[in-house]
Amino acid sequence: MPIAGNIEAAGRWRAGSLSLDARAPGGPIERAWDKARFEMKLVSPANKRKHEIIVVGSGLAGASAAATLAELGYNVKCFCFQDSPRRAHSIAAQGGINAAKNYHNDGDSVYRLFYDTVKGGDFRSREANVYRLAQISVQIIDQCVAQGVPFAREYGGTLANRSFGGAQVSRTFYARGQTGQQLLLGAYQALERQVDAGRVKMFPRTEMLDLVVVDGRARGIVTRDLVSGAIESHAADAVVLATGGYGNVYYLSTNAKGSNCTAIWRAYKRGAAFANPCFTQIHPTCIPVSGHYQSKLTLMSESLRNDGRIWVPLNKGDKRAPNEIPEAERDYYLERRYPSFGNLVPRDVASRNAKAVCDEGRGVGEHGLGVYLDFADAIARLGRAVIEERYGNLFEMYQRITGENPYQTPMRIYPAIHYTMGGLWVDYQLMSTIPGLFVIGEANFSDHGANRLGASALMQGLSDGYFILPYTLGNYLAGEKFEKADPLSPEFREAQDAVAERTRRLLEARGRRTVDSFHRELGKLVWDYCGMSRNAGGLEHAIGKIRELGEEYWREVKVPGAAKEINQSLEKAGRVADFFELAELMCIDALHRDESCGAHFREEHQTPDGEALRDDARFSYVAAWQYNGGDPPLLNKEPLRFEYVHPSQRSYK
Amino acid sequence: MKLIFHIWRQRDGRSPGRMVRYEQDGLNPDMSMLEALDVLNEELILKGEDPVVFEHDCREGICGSCGFMINGVAHGPLSKTTVCQLTLRHFDNGAELYLEPWRAKAFPILRDLMVDRSALDRIIASGGYISTPAGSAPDGNAIPVSKEAAERAMDAAACIGCGACVAACPNASASLFTGAKIAHLGLLPQGQPERARRALRMVARMNEEGFGQCTNIGECEAVCPKGIRVEVISRMNRDFLKASWTARRAGAD
Ligand SMILES: Cc1cc2nc3c(=O)[nH]c(=O)nc-3n(C[C@H](O)[C@H](O)[C@H](O)COP(=O)(O)OP(=O)(O)OC[C@H]3O[C@@H](n4cnc5c(N)ncnc54)[C@H](O)[C@@H]3O)c2cc1C
Ligand code: SF4
Ligand code: FES
């Protein structure tokens, strides 16, 4: 049931009338997933073969889903824009993956992981989903170990763990600083095994550019072959989007350069609701920007905060080298302000505090946009060898990029955009508001609320792909009747024409500015006004600017080359065009959410000591936006109820 | 700083290619090699020319997308570093750099510095996995793995599939890549049941894809950005020989 709309600032949005049924099972939360599975309809093995499923994306979510669906007997087509599914952006995750195994006997449990995730998300996620995620976390580790993921081990041969931001227990499993790589290779290998068996047809270097909806159900996609440039249609009984996050709307981010919002944005324009687009996460530990040519930002895993101590000089403008600053003139501000969590406070808290000390003029490095992450104490306590074993490759990477040796001088870090909690709205079954369109991994909005805890994205992607979608998709298929979708039908033709028309417009604008120059400018606007902190005036300003720039984009962009060839500028141009539209929706969402929660920090709403101030009475809901042609988007609300974890102001003191 | 680039330009697999000279001034030594190419491409676009096509994605040395020869060395002069992480401070001001794509029969050129490396995926598909359908796994701690085995498996598993080893090898062999996967899985208890089959199939596929034979030259190890050691090739050969003997004996029975 939609709740009555807020005041609609300057007609930026209107109230929608979608009924958002989350389909979360009632009853005790511990049994909800069992109950849901029991109630699901099943597809018989003989019938599975008759269903064609499209999976767009081959990251942790997409590869695990495609492999598992094929193992079950479905016919799968899997798409990615890189030359190999193994290169999906998940490969870059460093730190680890959470699971409530309690192997360390330190008090962890499914319930505690559930509790931490709901609280860490600042009470803006759906309890039933989060509980299920915590339950499944345990199975994921088993699955990955069996696949040969070389997780770190103790001397006795058992699995090792470390702790991560926002948690007081050691529940993070890791494979050196390459956890995402190893988990993805596990899923990729399972996927390739199915490719060899003929049950998955893989389409690398193929980009989805539109979704095709027939009679209200998702029945296919339109793609561009990135080598030949051919625009093609693919029909199926269901479409799964696993296309990752949209952090690159900020231009500079820790995401891979190709990460984009095109697939989910096209789906939004075909009727899928987009939830909480303004919930974007800033990661506290990235290497600071060094120049205007900078093409992306590099993350330093937050696992470093386990042993590194964060500080800035006590006094403004202290330009001395770090080792010349005596203890008494250093401010270990996180340890000071948050004695119980110290350097391990959640990401949003760590990021905002870094911004605050830099805004006070106490930042370090050439541009004053940086804080120290110091390992001197840890090296003295544990010895260099231990630190090298834990973080060797991260230290190497830091040195390679900055030319500085972090064993000797503290690292400099600064927050950067890293993850997007927002995404397409999905119900408990991971289905969007378009029947037959499922969304998994970072591309959906589920589970992390307004702030994601470290090491929880890998867990969510694999949980969705290995253990949830394979059931819920079957439930959908079993309950529907399908005639074969015809790629020559008017719906497919219309979508294909629309794609060809956009391509033509981009190529024929023949303006005076490159795609990157627009993207950089857009990114700066979003970072300045819809980044670490936001306010109504700034957001209004940004919306106006984004529109202006977006109009200029279609007039002035210069895309060389032709449609029917390898054309990387054209690929980028399409993605950036979608980022413009998404950026506006993000700002509208941030403007409408007149409270602070998690990573969404509205300056108007803070406690006297600068902490985020939620407004549960007005905003305890998921904002699910609906495309409304050229008119302001429609706001629909899924109310959130907390029966287990009682909303409280988060406190990491 | 200033650099003089000579870059291989080739429209597609059917057209001939050639080196084209570009002079770049005002570069910042903190830039990566790919950022220098970004700057060049921005200029080319504004001049109405086709930008240089090269592959990249993560720009953190982990996805394996990037890679080309710099003055004849795969990924350039800095050891254990992909071109996306190679900063210009490692070159002399005014240096001349020759950028060329990976050259191997199994890697057809698609355009400029971009080649088709899908043969590497097909090698993995032939046997580079442990068959465990989702849901069938025992508890993660059910099978202990010694710390040493886990570490050595991780060393081999670090391969990013970039193809530099193939490009550096005078025989264009993919043995380092294939051996790395065989070693990773073969070092773990979970990988034992399929060990023989894996070696037989992966080696056979490698040959079918048109990669050359390994003659122990070791250029691959020298350029590998992830420090994969040639020992993995010996492991592959041992596993392959053993499996071939067993297969032959079984055939004779
Ligand atoms: C540097 C970094 C470090 C991280 N570290 C951690 C960590 O330690 N722990 C943790 O839990 N999380 C971490 N994360 C977050 C986590 O890695 C991601 O959220 C997660 O991997 C996303 O997985 P995914 O499968 O949803 O999407 P992705 O891995 O991004 O995959 C997206 C896939 O979709 C395809 N695709 C996208 N658009 C299209 C299109 N239009 N057409 C066709 N294909 C398309 C791509 O080719 C790709 O295959 C990290 C993120 C970053 C940036
Ligand atoms: S073995 Fe090394 S050089 Fe060869 S593909 Fe793997 S990472 Fe690249
Ligand atoms: S771009 Fe990913 S390894 Fe270089």
Coordinates of C-alpha atoms in Angstrom, one line a residue, chain A residues 95-454:
Chain A
G95 CA 39.2 -7.8 1.3
G96 CA 36.9 -10.7 1.8
I97 CA 33.5 -12.3 2.2
N98 CA 31.4 -12.6 5.3
A99 CA 29.8 -15.7 6.7
A100 CA 28.3 -16.5 10.0
K101 CA 30.3 -19.7 10.5
N102 CA 31.5 -18.8 14.0
Y103 CA 34.6 -20.9 13.3
H104 CA 36.4 -18.7 15.8
N105 CA 33.9 -19.3 18.6
D106 CA 33.8 -15.5 19.2
G107 CA 30.1 -15.2 19.5
D108 CA 29.0 -15.0 15.9
S109 CA 25.7 -16.5 14.7
V110 CA 23.3 -16.1 11.8
Y111 CA 21.3 -13.8 14.0
R112 CA 24.3 -11.6 14.7
L113 CA 25.2 -11.2 11.1
F114 CA 21.6 -10.4 10.3
Y115 CA 21.5 -7.9 13.2
D116 CA 24.8 -6.3 12.1
T117 CA 23.6 -6.0 8.5
V118 CA 20.3 -4.4 9.4
K119 CA 21.9 -2.0 11.8
G120 CA 24.8 -1.3 9.5
G121 CA 22.3 -0.5 6.7
D122 CA 20.7 2.1 9.1
F123 CA 17.3 0.4 9.1
R124 CA 16.5 0.9 5.5
S125 CA 16.5 -2.8 4.4
R126 CA 14.0 -5.6 4.4
E127 CA 14.4 -7.8 7.4
A128 CA 13.4 -11.1 5.7
N129 CA 15.9 -10.6 2.9
V130 CA 18.7 -9.9 5.2
Y131 CA 18.0 -12.8 7.5
R132 CA 18.0 -15.1 4.5
L133 CA 21.3 -13.7 3.3
A134 CA 22.9 -14.4 6.7
Q135 CA 21.5 -17.9 6.7
I136 CA 22.9 -18.6 3.2
S137 CA 26.3 -17.1 4.0
V138 CA 27.3 -20.3 5.6
Q139 CA 26.6 -22.4 2.5
I140 CA 28.5 -20.0 0.2
I141 CA 31.8 -20.7 2.0
D142 CA 31.3 -24.5 1.7
Q143 CA 30.5 -24.1 -2.0
C144 CA 33.5 -22.0 -2.7
V145 CA 35.9 -24.2 -0.7
A146 CA 34.7 -27.3 -2.6
Q147 CA 35.3 -25.5 -5.9
G148 CA 38.9 -25.0 -4.9
V149 CA 39.0 -21.3 -3.8
P150 CA 42.3 -21.1 -2.0
F151 CA 41.0 -19.3 1.1
A152 CA 43.6 -18.4 3.8
R153 CA 44.2 -21.2 6.3
E154 CA 45.5 -21.6 9.8
Y155 CA 48.4 -23.8 10.5
G156 CA 46.1 -26.6 11.5
G157 CA 44.5 -26.5 8.1
T158 CA 41.2 -24.9 9.0
L159 CA 39.9 -21.7 7.4
A160 CA 41.2 -18.4 8.7
N161 CA 39.2 -15.3 9.3
R162 CA 39.6 -11.6 9.9
S163 CA 37.4 -8.8 11.1
F164 CA 36.0 -6.0 8.9
G165 CA 34.5 -2.6 9.4
G166 CA 31.2 -2.5 11.3
A167 CA 31.7 -5.9 13.0
Q168 CA 33.2 -6.9 16.3
V169 CA 33.6 -10.6 15.4
S170 CA 36.0 -12.3 13.0
R171 CA 33.8 -13.6 10.2
T172 CA 35.5 -12.5 7.0
F173 CA 37.0 -15.2 4.8
Y174 CA 39.7 -14.1 2.4
A175 CA 42.2 -15.2 -0.2
R176 CA 45.1 -12.9 0.4
G177 CA 44.0 -9.5 -1.0
Q178 CA 42.3 -11.2 -4.0
T179 CA 39.2 -12.6 -2.6
G180 CA 36.9 -11.3 -5.3
Q181 CA 39.3 -12.7 -8.0
Q182 CA 39.3 -16.2 -6.4
L183 CA 35.6 -16.3 -5.8
L184 CA 34.9 -15.1 -9.4
L185 CA 37.3 -17.6 -10.8
G186 CA 35.5 -20.3 -8.9
A187 CA 32.2 -19.2 -10.4
Y188 CA 33.7 -18.6 -13.9
Q189 CA 35.2 -22.1 -13.9
A190 CA 31.8 -23.6 -13.0
L191 CA 30.4 -21.4 -15.8
E192 CA 33.0 -22.6 -18.4
R193 CA 32.3 -26.2 -17.4
Q194 CA 28.7 -25.6 -18.5
V195 CA 29.8 -23.8 -21.6
D196 CA 31.8 -26.9 -22.5
A197 CA 28.8 -29.1 -21.8
G198 CA 26.7 -27.0 -24.2
R199 CA 24.2 -25.8 -21.6
V200 CA 25.4 -22.2 -21.5
K201 CA 26.0 -20.2 -24.6
M202 CA 28.4 -17.4 -23.7
F203 CA 28.3 -14.0 -25.5
P204 CA 31.4 -12.1 -24.5
R205 CA 32.0 -8.6 -26.0
T206 CA 28.2 -8.2 -26.2
E207 CA 26.4 -5.3 -24.6
M208 CA 22.8 -5.2 -23.6
L209 CA 21.2 -2.0 -24.8
D210 CA 17.5 -2.6 -24.2
L211 CA 15.0 -4.9 -22.6
V212 CA 12.1 -6.3 -24.5
V213 CA 8.8 -6.6 -22.7
V214 CA 6.0 -8.5 -24.4
D215 CA 2.5 -8.6 -22.9
G216 CA 3.8 -7.2 -19.6
R217 CA 6.5 -9.8 -19.2
A218 CA 10.3 -9.6 -19.8
R219 CA 10.9 -11.7 -22.9
G220 CA 14.3 -10.7 -24.2
I221 CA 17.0 -8.2 -24.8
V222 CA 18.6 -6.2 -27.6
T223 CA 22.4 -6.3 -27.8
R224 CA 25.2 -4.8 -29.7
D225 CA 28.1 -7.0 -30.8
L226 CA 31.1 -5.0 -29.7
V227 CA 33.3 -6.4 -32.5
S228 CA 31.0 -6.3 -35.5
G229 CA 28.7 -3.6 -34.3
A230 CA 25.6 -5.7 -35.2
I231 CA 22.4 -5.0 -33.2
E232 CA 20.7 -8.3 -32.4
S233 CA 17.7 -9.6 -30.5
H234 CA 17.6 -12.5 -28.1
A235 CA 14.4 -14.0 -26.9
A236 CA 13.9 -16.0 -23.7
D237 CA 11.3 -17.0 -21.0
A238 CA 13.0 -14.9 -18.4
V239 CA 15.7 -12.3 -18.2
V240 CA 18.2 -12.0 -15.3
L241 CA 20.1 -8.8 -14.9
A242 CA 23.4 -9.1 -13.0
T243 CA 25.1 -6.1 -14.4
G244 CA 26.7 -4.6 -11.3
G245 CA 26.6 -1.1 -9.8
Y246 CA 26.5 2.4 -11.2
G247 CA 29.3 4.0 -9.2
N248 CA 30.8 5.3 -12.4
V249 CA 28.2 7.9 -12.6
Y250 CA 30.7 9.8 -10.5
Y251 CA 33.4 9.4 -13.2
L252 CA 36.1 8.8 -10.7
S253 CA 35.3 5.7 -8.7
T254 CA 36.8 2.4 -7.6
N255 CA 34.8 0.6 -10.2
A256 CA 36.2 -0.8 -13.4
K257 CA 36.1 1.6 -16.3
G258 CA 33.4 -0.3 -18.1
S259 CA 31.0 -0.6 -15.2
N260 CA 27.8 1.1 -16.2
C261 CA 24.1 1.5 -15.5
T262 CA 22.8 0.9 -19.0
A263 CA 21.2 -2.4 -18.5
I264 CA 19.2 -1.4 -15.4
W265 CA 18.5 2.0 -16.8
R266 CA 17.0 0.6 -19.9
A267 CA 14.9 -1.7 -17.8
Y268 CA 13.8 1.2 -15.7
K269 CA 12.6 3.0 -18.8
R270 CA 10.7 -0.2 -19.7
G271 CA 8.9 -0.1 -16.4
A272 CA 11.0 -1.6 -13.7
A273 CA 11.0 0.4 -10.5
F274 CA 14.4 1.9 -9.4
A275 CA 14.9 1.8 -5.6
N276 CA 16.8 4.2 -3.5
P277 CA 19.1 5.5 -6.2
C278 CA 20.7 8.0 -3.9
F279 CA 22.1 5.3 -1.6
T280 CA 25.7 5.3 -2.8
Q281 CA 28.6 4.3 -0.7
I282 CA 31.8 6.2 -0.3
H283 CA 34.7 4.0 0.7
P284 CA 37.0 5.5 3.3
T285 CA 40.3 4.0 2.2
C286 CA 41.3 4.9 -1.4
I287 CA 44.5 6.4 -2.8
P288 CA 43.9 10.2 -3.1
V289 CA 43.6 11.8 -6.6
S290 CA 46.9 12.9 -8.0
G291 CA 45.9 14.9 -11.1
H292 CA 43.2 15.9 -13.6
Y293 CA 44.1 13.2 -16.0
Q294 CA 43.2 10.6 -13.4
S295 CA 41.0 7.9 -14.9
K296 CA 39.9 6.0 -11.8
L297 CA 40.6 5.7 -8.1
T298 CA 42.2 2.7 -6.5
L299 CA 40.8 1.2 -3.4
M300 CA 43.0 0.1 -0.6
S301 CA 41.1 -2.7 1.1
E302 CA 39.5 -1.7 4.3
S303 CA 40.9 -4.8 5.9
L304 CA 43.9 -2.5 6.3
R305 CA 41.9 -0.7 9.1
N306 CA 42.4 -3.8 11.2
D307 CA 46.0 -3.0 11.7
G308 CA 46.4 0.5 10.4
R309 CA 45.7 3.6 12.6
I310 CA 44.1 6.6 11.0
W311 CA 45.3 10.0 12.0
V312 CA 45.8 13.6 10.9
P313 CA 48.0 16.4 12.5
L314 CA 46.3 18.0 15.5
N315 CA 47.0 21.4 14.1
K316 CA 45.8 22.9 10.9
G317 CA 48.2 23.3 8.1
D318 CA 50.9 21.2 9.7
K319 CA 53.1 20.5 6.7
R320 CA 55.8 18.4 8.5
A321 CA 56.6 14.9 7.2
P322 CA 54.5 12.4 9.1
N323 CA 57.4 10.9 11.1
E324 CA 58.4 14.3 12.3
I325 CA 55.1 14.8 14.0
P326 CA 55.3 13.7 17.6
E327 CA 52.6 11.5 19.1
A328 CA 51.2 14.3 21.1
E329 CA 50.5 16.4 18.0
R330 CA 48.6 13.6 16.2
D331 CA 44.9 13.2 16.3
Y332 CA 43.8 9.6 16.0
Y333 CA 40.3 11.0 15.5
L334 CA 38.4 7.7 15.0
E335 CA 39.9 6.1 18.1
R336 CA 39.1 9.3 20.0
R337 CA 35.5 9.7 18.9
Y338 CA 34.5 6.0 18.7
P339 CA 36.4 4.3 21.5
S340 CA 34.6 0.9 21.1
F341 CA 34.9 0.5 17.3
G342 CA 37.9 2.8 16.8
N343 CA 39.3 2.5 13.3
L344 CA 36.7 -0.2 12.5
V345 CA 33.6 2.1 12.4
P346 CA 31.4 1.5 9.3
R347 CA 32.4 3.1 6.0
D348 CA 30.0 6.0 6.0
V349 CA 31.2 7.1 9.5
A350 CA 34.9 6.7 8.6
S351 CA 34.4 8.6 5.3
R352 CA 32.5 11.5 6.7
N353 CA 35.0 11.9 9.5
A354 CA 37.9 12.0 7.0
K355 CA 36.0 14.7 5.0
A356 CA 35.4 16.7 8.2
V357 CA 39.1 16.7 9.3
C358 CA 40.1 17.7 5.8
D359 CA 37.5 20.4 5.7
E360 CA 39.0 21.7 8.9
G361 CA 42.3 22.1 7.0
R362 CA 44.0 19.2 8.7
G363 CA 44.2 17.0 5.6
V364 CA 47.5 15.7 4.4
G365 CA 49.3 15.4 1.0
E366 CA 49.7 17.9 -1.7
H367 CA 46.1 18.8 -2.1
G368 CA 45.2 18.5 1.6
L369 CA 42.6 15.8 0.6
G370 CA 44.0 12.9 2.5
V371 CA 44.5 11.3 6.0
Y372 CA 47.2 9.0 7.2
L373 CA 46.8 5.2 7.6
D374 CA 49.7 4.3 9.7
F375 CA 51.2 0.8 10.2
A376 CA 54.1 1.7 12.4
D377 CA 52.5 0.3 15.6
A378 CA 51.4 -2.9 13.9
I379 CA 54.8 -3.5 12.5
A380 CA 56.4 -2.9 15.9
R381 CA 53.8 -5.2 17.5
L382 CA 53.6 -8.1 15.0
G383 CA 56.8 -7.7 13.0
R384 CA 57.1 -6.8 9.3
A385 CA 56.7 -10.4 8.2
V386 CA 53.2 -10.7 9.6
I387 CA 52.1 -7.4 8.0
E388 CA 53.6 -8.5 4.7
E389 CA 51.8 -11.8 4.8
R390 CA 48.5 -10.0 5.5
Y391 CA 48.7 -7.1 3.2
G392 CA 51.8 -7.6 1.1
N393 CA 50.1 -7.2 -2.3
L394 CA 48.2 -4.1 -1.1
F395 CA 51.4 -2.5 0.1
E396 CA 53.0 -3.3 -3.2
M397 CA 50.1 -1.8 -5.2
Y398 CA 50.2 1.3 -3.1
Q399 CA 53.9 1.7 -3.7
R400 CA 53.5 1.1 -7.4
I401 CA 51.0 3.8 -7.7
T402 CA 52.3 6.5 -5.4
G403 CA 56.0 5.7 -5.4
E404 CA 56.0 5.7 -1.6
N405 CA 56.9 2.8 0.7
P406 CA 54.1 2.2 3.3
Y407 CA 56.3 0.1 5.5
Q408 CA 58.3 3.2 6.2
T409 CA 55.9 6.1 5.8
P410 CA 52.1 6.1 6.5
M411 CA 49.8 5.6 3.6
R412 CA 47.7 8.5 2.5
I413 CA 44.0 7.7 1.9
Y414 CA 40.8 9.5 1.0
P415 CA 37.2 8.5 0.5
A416 CA 36.0 7.6 -3.0
I417 CA 32.7 6.2 -4.4
H418 CA 32.8 2.5 -4.3
Y419 CA 29.4 0.8 -4.2
T420 CA 25.8 1.5 -4.9
M421 CA 23.2 0.2 -2.5
G422 CA 20.4 1.5 -4.8
G423 CA 19.3 -0.5 -7.8
L424 CA 16.3 -2.0 -9.4
W425 CA 13.6 -2.8 -6.9
V426 CA 13.1 -6.5 -6.3
D427 CA 10.8 -8.5 -4.1
Y428 CA 11.8 -11.4 -1.9
Q429 CA 11.9 -13.6 -5.0
L430 CA 14.4 -11.2 -6.6
M431 CA 11.9 -10.3 -9.3
S432 CA 11.5 -6.7 -10.4
T433 CA 8.2 -4.9 -11.0
I434 CA 8.3 -6.4 -14.5
P435 CA 7.3 -10.1 -14.3
G436 CA 10.0 -12.3 -15.6
L437 CA 12.7 -9.7 -15.0
F438 CA 15.0 -10.8 -12.1
V439 CA 17.8 -8.7 -10.8
I440 CA 20.7 -10.0 -8.7
G441 CA 24.0 -8.8 -7.2
E442 CA 24.8 -5.1 -7.0
A443 CA 22.3 -4.3 -9.7
N444 CA 19.4 -4.7 -7.3
F445 CA 18.7 -2.6 -4.2
S446 CA 18.2 -5.4 -1.7
D447 CA 19.8 -6.3 1.6
H448 CA 22.2 -3.4 2.4
G449 CA 19.8 -0.7 3.2
A450 CA 21.4 2.8 3.2
N451 CA 24.9 1.5 3.8
R452 CA 26.7 -1.8 3.0
L453 CA 29.0 -3.4 5.5
G454 CA 32.4 -4.5 4.2

